CSV table of C-alpha atoms and ligand atoms in Angstrom, one decimal:
chain,number,residue,atom,x,y,z
A,1,MET,CA,-0.2,-0.6,0.3
A,2,SER,CA,1.4,3.8,-0.7
A,3,ALA,CA,2.3,6.3,2.3
A,4,THR,CA,-0.6,8.8,0.7
A,5,ARG,CA,-3.8,6.5,-0.3
A,6,LYS,CA,-6.6,5.7,2.5
A,7,ARG,CA,-5.6,2.5,4.1
A,8,ASP,CA,-8.9,0.0,4.1
A,9,LEU,CA,-9.4,-2.8,5.2
A,10,VAL,CA,-12.9,-4.8,2.9
A,11,SER,CA,-10.7,-7.9,2.4
A,12,ILE,CA,-8.6,-10.3,3.0
A,13,ASP,CA,-7.0,-9.0,-0.2
A,14,ASP,CA,-6.2,-5.7,0.7
A,15,LEU,CA,-2.8,-7.4,2.7
A,16,THR,CA,-0.5,-9.9,0.6
A,17,ASN,CA,1.5,-12.2,2.5
A,18,ALA,CA,4.5,-10.0,3.1
A,19,GLU,CA,1.5,-7.5,4.9
A,20,ILE,CA,0.2,-9.8,6.9
A,21,GLU,CA,3.2,-10.8,9.4
A,22,GLY,CA,4.0,-7.4,9.2
A,23,LEU,CA,1.1,-6.4,10.8
A,24,PHE,CA,2.3,-9.5,13.5
A,25,THR,CA,5.1,-9.1,14.4
A,26,LEU,CA,4.0,-5.5,15.0
A,27,ALA,CA,0.3,-7.1,16.6
A,28,ASP,CA,3.5,-9.1,18.9
A,29,GLU,CA,5.4,-5.1,20.3
A,30,MET,CA,1.4,-4.2,20.7
A,31,ALA,CA,1.0,-7.0,23.2
A,32,ALA,CA,5.1,-6.9,24.8
A,33,ASP,CA,4.3,-3.2,25.9
A,34,ARG,CA,1.5,-1.5,26.4
A,35,LYS,CA,2.9,1.3,27.7
A,36,ALA,CA,5.4,2.0,24.4
A,37,VAL,CA,2.4,2.7,22.6
A,38,ARG,CA,-0.1,3.9,25.0
A,39,ASP,CA,0.3,7.3,23.7
A,40,LEU,CA,0.5,6.5,19.4
A,41,ALA,CA,-2.8,7.4,18.6
A,42,ARG,CA,-3.6,10.5,20.8
A,43,GLY,CA,-6.7,13.1,19.7
A,44,LEU,CA,-7.6,10.5,17.4
A,45,ILE,CA,-11.8,8.9,16.7
A,46,LEU,CA,-12.4,5.4,16.1
A,47,VAL,CA,-16.0,5.7,14.7
A,48,THR,CA,-17.7,1.8,15.1
A,49,LEU,CA,-20.5,1.7,13.1
A,50,PHE,CA,-22.4,-1.7,13.2
A,51,TYR,CA,-25.4,-2.7,11.9
A,52,GLU,CA,-25.3,-6.4,13.0
A,53,PRO,CA,-25.6,-7.4,16.6
A,54,SER,CA,-21.1,-8.7,18.4
A,55,THR,CA,-19.9,-8.9,21.2
A,56,ARG,CA,-16.1,-9.1,20.4
A,57,THR,CA,-15.2,-7.1,17.3
A,58,ARG,CA,-17.1,-4.2,18.6
A,59,LEU,CA,-16.0,-3.7,22.1
A,60,SER,CA,-12.6,-5.1,21.3
A,61,PHE,CA,-11.8,-2.2,19.1
A,62,GLU,CA,-13.1,-0.1,20.8
A,63,ALA,CA,-10.4,-1.3,23.0
A,64,ALA,CA,-7.9,-1.6,20.9
A,65,MET,CA,-8.4,1.9,19.9
A,66,LEU,CA,-8.6,3.3,24.3
A,67,ARG,CA,-5.1,1.2,23.9
A,68,LEU,CA,-3.8,3.3,21.4
A,69,GLY,CA,-4.6,6.3,23.8
A,70,GLY,CA,-7.2,7.8,21.3
A,71,SER,CA,-11.1,7.5,22.0
A,72,TYR,CA,-14.5,5.9,20.1
A,73,GLN,CA,-17.7,6.8,19.1
A,74,SER,CA,-20.2,4.0,18.9
A,75,CYS,CA,-24.0,3.8,18.0
A,76,PRO,CA,-25.5,1.4,20.2
A,77,ASN,CA,-28.1,0.3,17.7
A,78,MET,CA,-28.9,1.8,14.1
A,79,ASP,CA,-32.5,1.2,14.6
A,80,ASP,CA,-31.4,4.5,16.1
A,81,THR,CA,-29.6,6.6,14.1
A,82,SER,CA,-31.1,8.0,10.2
A,83,ALA,CA,-31.1,4.9,9.4
A,84,ALA,CA,-33.7,4.0,10.1
A,85,LYS,CA,-35.2,7.0,8.4
A,86,GLY,CA,-33.8,5.4,5.3
A,87,GLU,CA,-30.7,7.1,5.1
A,88,SER,CA,-27.7,5.4,1.9
A,89,LEU,CA,-25.5,3.8,3.3
A,90,ALA,CA,-22.5,6.7,1.3
A,91,ASP,CA,-23.6,9.0,2.5
A,92,THR,CA,-23.9,8.0,6.0
A,93,LEU,CA,-20.1,7.2,5.5
A,94,ARG,CA,-19.6,11.0,4.5
A,95,VAL,CA,-21.2,11.7,7.3
A,96,VAL,CA,-19.5,9.7,10.2
A,97,GLY,CA,-16.2,10.1,7.6
A,98,ARG,CA,-16.3,13.7,8.8
A,99,TYR,CA,-16.9,13.1,12.5
A,100,GLY,CA,-13.7,10.3,12.6
A,101,ASP,CA,-10.1,9.7,11.9
A,102,VAL,CA,-11.1,5.7,10.8
A,103,VAL,CA,-14.9,3.5,10.8
A,104,VAL,CA,-15.0,0.0,11.3
A,105,LEU,CA,-18.0,-1.1,10.0
A,106,ARG,CA,-20.2,-3.8,10.2
A,107,HIS,CA,-23.3,-4.7,7.7
A,108,PRO,CA,-25.6,-7.6,7.5
A,109,ARG,CA,-25.2,-7.2,2.9
A,110,GLU,CA,-22.7,-8.5,1.4
A,111,GLY,CA,-20.5,-5.2,-0.8
A,112,ALA,CA,-21.4,-3.4,2.3
A,113,SER,CA,-17.7,-2.3,2.8
A,114,ARG,CA,-16.5,-1.7,-0.3
A,115,VAL,CA,-18.6,0.7,-0.7
A,116,ALA,CA,-18.5,2.7,2.0
A,117,ALA,CA,-14.7,2.8,1.5
A,118,ARG,CA,-15.9,4.3,-1.7
A,119,TYR,CA,-17.9,6.8,0.0
A,120,SER,CA,-15.7,7.2,2.8
A,121,PRO,CA,-13.0,10.3,3.7
A,122,VAL,CA,-11.4,8.2,5.7
A,123,PRO,CA,-10.3,4.0,6.2
A,124,ILE,CA,-12.6,1.8,6.5
A,125,VAL,CA,-12.3,-1.9,8.6
A,126,ASN,CA,-14.7,-4.4,6.9
A,127,ALA,CA,-16.1,-6.4,10.8
A,128,GLY,CA,-18.0,-8.1,8.6
A,129,ASP,CA,-20.1,-7.9,5.4
A,130,GLY,CA,-22.9,-9.6,5.0
A,131,GLY,CA,-21.6,-13.7,4.5
A,132,ARG,CA,-18.7,-12.5,2.6
A,133,GLU,CA,-15.0,-12.2,4.9
A,134,HIS,CA,-14.8,-10.9,7.9
A,135,PRO,CA,-10.9,-10.1,7.4
A,136,THR,CA,-10.3,-9.1,10.9
A,137,GLN,CA,-10.9,-12.2,12.8
A,138,THR,CA,-9.5,-14.0,9.6
A,139,LEU,CA,-6.5,-11.8,10.8
A,140,ILE,CA,-6.3,-13.0,14.1
A,141,ASP,CA,-7.6,-17.0,13.7
A,142,LEU,CA,-4.7,-16.9,11.3
A,143,TYR,CA,-2.6,-15.0,13.9
A,144,THR,CA,-2.9,-17.3,17.0
A,145,ILE,CA,-2.6,-20.6,14.8
A,146,ALA,CA,1.1,-18.6,13.2
A,147,ARG,CA,1.9,-18.5,16.9
A,148,ASP,CA,0.7,-22.0,18.1
A,149,LYS,CA,2.1,-24.3,15.4
A,150,ARG,CA,4.9,-22.0,14.5
A,151,LYS,CA,3.9,-22.0,10.5
A,152,LEU,CA,0.9,-22.1,8.2
A,153,ASP,CA,2.1,-23.5,5.3
A,154,GLY,CA,2.0,-27.1,4.1
A,155,LEU,CA,-0.5,-27.2,7.6
A,156,CYS,CA,-4.1,-29.4,7.5
A,157,VAL,CA,-7.6,-27.2,8.7
A,158,ALA,CA,-10.2,-28.5,8.4
A,159,PHE,CA,-13.6,-25.8,9.2
A,160,THR,CA,-16.9,-27.3,10.1
A,161,GLY,CA,-20.3,-25.6,10.5
A,162,ASP,CA,-21.5,-23.2,8.9
A,163,LEU,CA,-19.3,-22.3,5.8
A,164,ARG,CA,-22.0,-21.5,3.2
A,165,TYR,CA,-23.0,-17.6,5.3
A,166,GLY,CA,-19.7,-18.2,7.7
A,167,ARG,CA,-18.4,-14.8,6.8
A,168,THR,CA,-15.3,-15.7,9.1
A,169,VAL,CA,-14.6,-19.1,6.7
A,170,HIS,CA,-14.3,-17.4,3.4
A,171,SER,CA,-11.3,-15.0,4.2
A,172,LEU,CA,-9.5,-17.2,6.2
A,173,ALA,CA,-9.8,-20.0,3.4
A,174,TYR,CA,-8.9,-17.4,1.3
A,175,ALA,CA,-5.8,-16.4,3.0
A,176,LEU,CA,-4.7,-20.1,4.6
A,177,ALA,CA,-4.8,-20.7,1.0
A,178,ARG,CA,-2.5,-18.5,-0.1
A,179,PHE,CA,-0.1,-19.5,3.0
A,180,GLY,CA,-0.4,-22.8,1.3
A,181,ALA,CA,-2.3,-24.9,3.8
A,182,ASP,CA,-4.9,-27.3,3.2
A,183,ILE,CA,-7.9,-27.4,3.8
A,184,VAL,CA,-10.7,-29.9,4.3
A,185,CYS,CA,-14.5,-28.9,5.0
A,186,LEU,CA,-16.9,-30.6,7.6
A,187,PRO,CA,-20.5,-28.5,6.5
A,188,ALA,CA,-23.6,-28.8,8.0
A,189,LYS,CA,-25.3,-30.7,5.1
A,190,GLY,CA,-27.2,-27.6,3.4
A,191,LEU,CA,-24.1,-25.5,4.3
A,192,GLU,CA,-21.3,-26.4,2.9
A,193,LEU,CA,-19.1,-24.1,0.6
A,194,PRO,CA,-20.5,-21.5,-2.1
A,195,HIS,CA,-19.9,-22.4,-5.2
A,196,HIS,CA,-18.0,-18.8,-6.0
A,197,VAL,CA,-15.8,-19.4,-2.6
A,198,VAL,CA,-14.5,-23.3,-4.0
A,199,ARG,CA,-14.6,-21.0,-7.3
A,200,ARG,CA,-12.0,-18.6,-6.3
A,201,LEU,CA,-9.9,-20.8,-4.2
A,202,GLU,CA,-9.6,-22.4,-7.7
A,203,THR,CA,-8.9,-20.0,-10.2
A,204,ASP,CA,-7.2,-17.6,-7.8
A,205,PHE,CA,-5.4,-19.5,-5.2
A,206,GLY,CA,-4.5,-22.7,-7.2
A,207,CYS,CA,-6.8,-24.6,-5.0
A,208,PHE,CA,-7.6,-28.3,-6.0
A,209,PRO,CA,-11.2,-29.9,-5.3
A,210,VAL,CA,-11.1,-34.0,-4.1
A,211,LYS,CA,-15.2,-34.7,-2.8
A,212,LEU,CA,-14.0,-37.1,0.7
A,213,THR,CA,-15.7,-40.3,0.9
A,214,PRO,CA,-16.7,-42.0,4.6
A,215,ALA,CA,-13.5,-44.8,4.2
A,216,ASP,CA,-11.4,-41.6,4.0
A,217,LEU,CA,-13.1,-39.7,7.4
A,218,LYS,CA,-14.8,-42.9,8.9
A,219,GLY,CA,-15.0,-41.8,12.6
A,220,ALA,CA,-17.3,-38.4,13.7
A,221,PHE,CA,-17.3,-37.2,10.1
A,222,GLU,CA,-18.5,-40.3,8.4
A,223,LYS,CA,-21.5,-39.1,7.6
A,224,THR,CA,-20.3,-35.5,6.3
A,225,GLU,CA,-20.2,-34.8,2.1
A,226,GLY,CA,-16.4,-33.3,3.0
A,227,LEU,CA,-14.4,-32.2,0.4
A,228,LEU,CA,-10.4,-31.8,0.6
A,229,LEU,CA,-9.1,-29.1,-1.0
A,230,THR,CA,-5.3,-28.7,-1.2
A,231,ALA,CA,-2.9,-26.1,-1.6
A,232,GLY,CA,-1.3,-26.7,-5.1
A,233,ARG,CA,-2.2,-29.9,-7.5
A,234,PRO,CA,-0.9,-33.4,-5.5
A,235,PHE,CA,-4.0,-35.0,-5.6
A,236,GLN,CA,-4.1,-35.0,-9.6
A,237,PRO,CA,-6.5,-38.5,-10.7
A,238,ASP,CA,-3.7,-38.0,-13.3
A,239,LEU,CA,-0.7,-38.6,-11.4
A,240,PHE,CA,-1.8,-41.6,-9.0
A,241,SER,CA,-4.0,-45.2,-9.7
A,242,ASN,CA,-7.6,-44.5,-7.8
A,243,ALA,CA,-6.4,-46.5,-4.8
A,244,GLU,CA,-2.7,-44.8,-4.2
A,245,ARG,CA,-5.1,-41.5,-5.2
A,246,ARG,CA,-7.3,-42.2,-2.0
A,247,SER,CA,-4.2,-43.4,0.2
A,248,ALA,CA,-2.1,-40.5,-0.1
A,249,ILE,CA,-5.7,-38.4,0.7
A,250,GLN,CA,-6.2,-40.6,3.8
A,251,ARG,CA,-2.5,-40.3,5.0
A,252,ARG,CA,-3.5,-36.1,4.5
A,253,LEU,CA,-6.2,-36.0,6.3
A,254,ALA,CA,-4.7,-38.8,9.8
A,255,HIS,CA,-3.0,-35.3,10.9
A,256,VAL,CA,-5.3,-32.3,11.7
A,257,ASP,CA,-3.6,-29.3,12.6
A,258,VAL,CA,-6.5,-26.9,13.1
A,259,LEU,CA,-10.4,-27.9,13.3
A,260,TYR,CA,-12.1,-25.0,12.8
A,261,VAL,CA,-15.9,-24.7,14.3
A,262,THR,CA,-18.2,-22.1,13.5
A,263,ARG,CA,-22.3,-21.9,14.6
A,264,VAL,CA,-24.8,-21.9,11.9
A,265,GLN,CA,-25.5,-18.4,10.8
A,266,LYS,CA,-29.5,-18.9,11.7
A,267,GLU,CA,-29.7,-15.1,10.9
A,268,ARG,CA,-29.1,-15.2,7.7
A,269,LEU,CA,-31.0,-18.9,7.2
A,270,LYS,CA,-33.6,-18.3,4.1
A,271,GLY,CA,-36.3,-21.3,5.5
A,272,GLU,CA,-33.9,-24.2,4.2
A,273,ALA,CA,-33.1,-27.4,5.8
A,274,VAL,CA,-29.5,-27.8,7.5
A,275,GLY,CA,-28.6,-31.1,8.3
A,276,ASP,CA,-26.7,-32.5,12.4
A,277,LEU,CA,-22.9,-32.2,12.8
A,278,PRO,CA,-21.3,-33.8,15.3
A,279,VAL,CA,-20.8,-31.6,18.7
A,280,ILE,CA,-16.7,-31.2,19.5
A,281,ASP,CA,-16.6,-33.0,22.4
A,282,LEU,CA,-14.0,-34.6,24.4
A,283,ALA,CA,-14.6,-38.2,22.7
A,284,LEU,CA,-14.6,-36.6,19.9
A,285,LEU,CA,-11.5,-34.9,20.0
A,286,SER,CA,-10.5,-38.5,21.2
A,287,GLU,CA,-9.7,-39.9,17.5
A,288,ASN,CA,-5.8,-40.3,16.3
A,289,ARG,CA,-6.2,-37.4,14.0
A,290,PHE,CA,-7.3,-34.8,16.0
A,291,ARG,CA,-4.8,-35.1,18.6
A,292,ASN,CA,-2.4,-32.0,17.8
A,293,ALA,CA,-5.1,-29.4,16.6
A,294,LEU,CA,-6.3,-26.5,17.8
A,295,VAL,CA,-9.5,-26.2,18.7
A,296,LEU,CA,-10.9,-22.2,17.3
A,297,HIS,CA,-14.2,-20.5,16.7
A,298,PRO,CA,-14.5,-17.1,15.9
A,299,LEU,CA,-17.1,-17.3,18.8
A,300,PRO,CA,-19.8,-16.5,19.7
A,301,ARG,CA,-20.6,-20.7,20.4
A,302,VAL,CA,-24.0,-22.3,20.3
A,303,ASN,CA,-23.2,-25.1,21.5
A,304,GLU,CA,-21.4,-26.8,18.9
A,305,ILE,CA,-18.3,-27.3,21.1
A,306,ALA,CA,-19.2,-29.1,24.4
A,307,CYS,CA,-18.0,-26.9,27.6
A,308,GLU,CA,-16.1,-29.8,29.0
A,309,VAL,CA,-13.4,-29.2,25.9
A,310,ASP,CA,-12.9,-25.2,27.3
A,311,ASP,CA,-10.0,-26.5,29.8
A,312,ASP,CA,-8.2,-28.7,27.3
A,313,PRO,CA,-5.1,-27.5,26.1
A,314,ARG,CA,-6.2,-27.7,22.3
A,315,ALA,CA,-9.1,-25.7,22.8
A,316,ARG,CA,-7.7,-22.0,21.4
A,317,TYR,CA,-11.1,-20.0,21.2
A,318,PHE,CA,-10.5,-18.2,23.9
A,319,THR,CA,-7.1,-17.3,23.5
A,320,GLN,CA,-8.4,-16.0,19.9
A,321,VAL,CA,-10.6,-13.6,21.8
A,322,GLU,CA,-7.2,-12.6,24.4
A,323,ARG,CA,-4.8,-11.9,21.1
A,324,GLY,CA,-8.4,-9.9,19.5
A,325,VAL,CA,-7.1,-7.1,21.1
A,326,PRO,CA,-3.2,-6.7,19.6
A,327,VAL,CA,-4.0,-7.9,16.3
A,328,ARG,CA,-7.0,-5.2,16.2
A,329,MET,CA,-4.0,-2.3,17.7
A,330,ALA,CA,-2.3,-2.8,14.4
A,331,ILE,CA,-4.3,-3.2,12.1
A,332,LEU,CA,-5.9,0.6,13.4
A,333,ALA,CA,-2.1,2.2,13.6
A,334,HIS,CA,-1.7,0.7,10.4
A,335,VAL,CA,-4.7,1.9,8.4
A,336,LEU,CA,-4.0,5.0,10.7
A,337,GLY,CA,-0.4,4.9,9.5
A,338,LEU,CA,0.9,5.6,12.8
A,339,LYS,CA,3.4,2.6,12.4
A,340,ASP,CA,5.0,0.9,9.1
A,341,LEU,CA,4.6,-2.5,8.7
A,342,VAL,CA,8.1,-4.2,7.8
A,343,VAL,CA,7.4,-5.8,5.4
A,344,VAL,CA,9.7,-8.3,3.8
A,345,GLU,CA,8.2,-8.9,0.5
A,346,LYS,CA,9.1,-12.7,-0.4
A,347,SER,CA,7.6,-13.6,-3.7
A,348,ALA,CA,4.1,-12.0,-2.5
A,349,LYS,CA,3.3,-9.6,-5.5
A,350,ARG,CA,-0.3,-7.8,-5.0
A,351,ARG,CA,-2.3,-10.1,-7.9
A,352,ALA,CA,-3.4,-7.8,-11.1
A,353,ALA,CA,-7.3,-7.4,-11.1
A,354,PRO,CA,-9.2,-8.7,-14.1
A,355,PRO,CA,-10.8,-6.3,-16.2
A,356,LEU,CA,-13.9,-4.6,-14.6
A,357,TYR,CA,-17.3,-3.8,-16.6
A,358,ARG,CA,-19.5,-1.4,-16.0
A,359,SER,CA,-23.2,-0.4,-17.5
A,360,ASP,CA,-26.4,1.2,-15.9
A,361,VAL,CA,-28.2,-1.6,-18.8
A,362,GLY,CA,-28.6,-4.8,-18.9
A,363,LEU,CA,-27.0,-7.2,-16.2
A,364,HIS,CA,-27.7,-7.5,-11.8
A,365,CYS,CA,-25.3,-9.2,-9.7
A,366,PRO,CA,-28.4,-12.2,-9.0
A,367,SER,CA,-27.1,-12.0,-5.6
A,368,PRO,CA,-30.1,-11.5,-3.3
A,369,GLY,CA,-27.7,-10.5,-0.3
A,370,CYS,CA,-25.9,-8.1,-2.7
A,371,ILE,CA,-25.5,-4.7,-1.5
A,372,THR,CA,-26.3,-3.6,-4.9
A,373,ALA,CA,-30.1,-4.7,-4.1
A,374,THR,CA,-30.6,-2.8,-2.2
A,375,GLU,CA,-28.4,0.6,-2.9
A,376,LEU,CA,-28.4,0.3,-6.0
A,377,GLY,CA,-29.9,3.9,-6.8
A,378,TYR,CA,-26.2,5.5,-6.8
A,379,LEU,CA,-24.9,2.4,-7.6
A,380,THR,CA,-24.4,0.7,-10.9
A,381,PRO,CA,-23.6,-2.5,-11.4
A,382,GLU,CA,-19.7,-4.2,-12.1
A,383,PHE,CA,-18.7,-7.3,-13.0
A,384,HIS,CA,-15.1,-8.4,-13.2
A,385,VAL,CA,-15.3,-10.5,-15.8
A,386,LEU,CA,-12.9,-13.6,-15.1
A,387,GLU,CA,-13.4,-15.2,-18.1
A,388,ARG,CA,-15.4,-14.0,-21.6
A,389,ARG,CA,-15.9,-17.9,-23.4
A,390,PRO,CA,-17.7,-19.1,-21.6
A,391,LEU,CA,-18.6,-15.5,-20.1
A,392,ARG,CA,-18.0,-15.3,-16.4
A,393,LEU,CA,-18.2,-12.8,-13.7
A,394,ARG,CA,-17.1,-12.1,-9.7
A,395,CYS,CA,-19.7,-9.5,-8.6
A,396,ALA,CA,-17.0,-6.4,-7.8
A,397,PHE,CA,-19.4,-5.7,-4.7
A,398,CYS,CA,-20.3,-9.3,-3.6
A,399,ASP,CA,-17.8,-11.4,-5.2
A,400,PHE,CA,-20.9,-13.8,-6.3
A,401,LEU,CA,-20.1,-15.5,-9.8
A,402,VAL,CA,-22.3,-15.0,-12.5
A,403,GLU,CA,-22.2,-17.2,-16.3
A,404,PRO,CA,-24.3,-15.0,-18.2
A,405,ARG,CA,-25.4,-15.7,-21.7
A,406,TRP,CA,-26.1,-12.9,-23.4
A,407,VAL,CA,-24.0,-9.8,-24.8
A,408,ALA,CA,-25.1,-6.9,-27.4
A,409,SER,CA,-22.9,-3.7,-28.6
A,410,ARG,CA,-23.8,-0.7,-27.4
A,411,HIS,CA,-23.7,0.6,-31.3
A,412,GLU,CA,-26.5,-1.9,-32.1
A,413,ARG,CA,-30.4,-3.0,-30.7
A,414,VAL,CA,-29.4,-7.1,-31.7
A,415,PHE,CA,-28.0,-9.7,-29.1
A,416,HIS,CA,-26.5,-12.7,-29.2
A,417,ARG,CA,-25.1,-15.9,-27.5
A,418,PHE,CA,-21.9,-15.2,-25.8
A,419,ASP,CA,-20.1,-17.9,-27.5
A,420,SER,CA,-21.5,-16.2,-31.3
A,421,PRO,CA,-18.3,-15.1,-33.0
A,422,HIS,CA,-19.9,-11.9,-33.6
A,423,SER,CA,-19.5,-11.3,-29.8
A,424,ALA,CA,-16.0,-12.7,-29.7
A,425,LYS,CA,-15.8,-9.1,-31.6
A,426,ILE,CA,-17.2,-6.8,-29.2
A,427,HIS,CA,-14.5,-4.6,-27.0
A,428,LEU,CA,-14.8,-4.5,-23.5
A,429,GLU,CA,-15.2,-0.6,-23.4
A,430,ASN,CA,-18.9,-2.0,-26.4
A,431,LEU,CA,-19.8,-4.8,-25.0
A,432,VAL,CA,-23.9,-5.1,-22.6
A,433,ILE,CA,-24.4,-8.1,-20.8
A,434,PHE,CA,-27.5,-9.4,-19.9
A,435,GLY,CA,-28.6,-12.5,-17.5
A,436,SER,CA,-31.7,-13.6,-19.4
A,437,VAL,CA,-34.0,-12.8,-23.0
A,438,ASP,CA,-36.6,-11.1,-20.8
A,439,GLU,CA,-34.4,-8.9,-19.5
A,440,ALA,CA,-32.3,-8.0,-23.4
A,441,LYS,CA,-35.7,-7.5,-25.1
A,442,ARG,CA,-37.2,-5.4,-21.1
A,443,ALA,CA,-33.7,-2.9,-22.3
A,444,GLY,CA,-35.0,-2.5,-26.0
A,445,PHE,CA,-33.0,-5.0,-27.5
A,446,GLU,CA,-33.7,-8.1,-29.9
A,447,PRO,CA,-32.3,-11.3,-30.9
A,448,ALA,CA,-30.6,-11.4,-33.4
A,449,ASP,CA,-30.8,-14.5,-34.2
A,450,LEU,CA,-33.8,-16.6,-32.6
A,451,ALA,CA,-32.4,-19.6,-33.8
A,452,GLU,CA,-29.8,-19.0,-30.6
A,453,ILE,CA,-32.0,-18.7,-28.1
A,454,GLU,CA,-33.7,-21.7,-28.8
A,455,ARG,CA,-30.5,-23.5,-28.7
B,501,CP,N1,-15.6,-13.0,16.2
B,501,CP,C1,-17.1,-12.2,16.3
B,501,CP,O1,-16.8,-11.7,15.1
B,501,CP,O2,-18.2,-12.4,16.9
B,501,CP,P1,-18.4,-10.4,17.5
B,501,CP,O3,-19.8,-10.9,16.5
B,501,CP,O4,-19.4,-11.2,19.0
B,501,CP,O5,-18.6,-9.4,17.4
């Protein structure tokens, strides 16, 4: 990040691996000598804006700011603010960004923090946006793993619970993949990792997904529809016979380094049926594969981990809480430009963003949780173009993956299938994309070839 650019933290991808390691070194310093930093943020104000309930994130950010010598302003209940009168998120951030020096935002919609970062004059820190990401929780989780296991590369991290709506899972999975850890998904039925997250782990971070069988998982998670996402491609079918491959996978699953447990995010369910999972208790943790596994949970827990586990040395969830304050002190010091990160740039280059498609006409993000579903009045739909053939786009706000089939040129009034010879010739700056034939017709476009519609 340049010294002059506003330092928002809306995604774990806003930090390179080397910057994350630099933040951890800063967090170590904050924990080791609180007196040395007690005046660092004197005169500065943190605003905590939470549209959803929170205990840890809000209070630990406020504690972190107080320990840095700064102060904070908060809205205990967003229903008592002008958000309840219909004030847009953009206007709210334009306003509170003129009171404080940094804003920590939690919002129920995916991509809200990206919108906030565009309109706020001061840095935005994402404290969880819908089911998308929770990057500061990820930094705490990653810090706990890195300090307890002394490495991240090559670890085997199992996620269980709600992998669909659990935002902490998504940002932690991206970070672990970047650091070269393997990921094992053990979701409750109906709460599997979303397709767009799995695809991103494959395409952006080089993970290779392998479906797990009851024989791979035998034990408490035997009935789970498990998925192994390996960093790199060690279990490609063409490298192994089937039997060799299964035996290599089972060897990989024999030593779980971290068991990351999450609660079902009931507040995000839309009436879907959800399966049960085993409670994490001492009997389950007596399985050989968990003998050295740290048990992490972002909390709050709602019966996923039996209280008898709390005194086991593998239980690290209250250590995560404790480490949250120095990690968030380091985050605040960084985004406020109060401390430079000591960054040893190994191979950690920031990836170039794919080209952007932006249009008021045509495609809108179809994800119901996307911030554009409620704030579209002043936002133009935007997508990163991952591929032209097949046409694959990622919503620039909520990261949802869209595979539309219809395109047109801005200079014509006819539309084509994305894979027609004509479509390939339309330059990105002239492209209009449609999510459906009806959407194209409503926008005043006609099919170039009726037979294409029936295809
Ligand atoms: N882990 C976490 O985000 O907790 P809160 O919801 O209490 O902030």
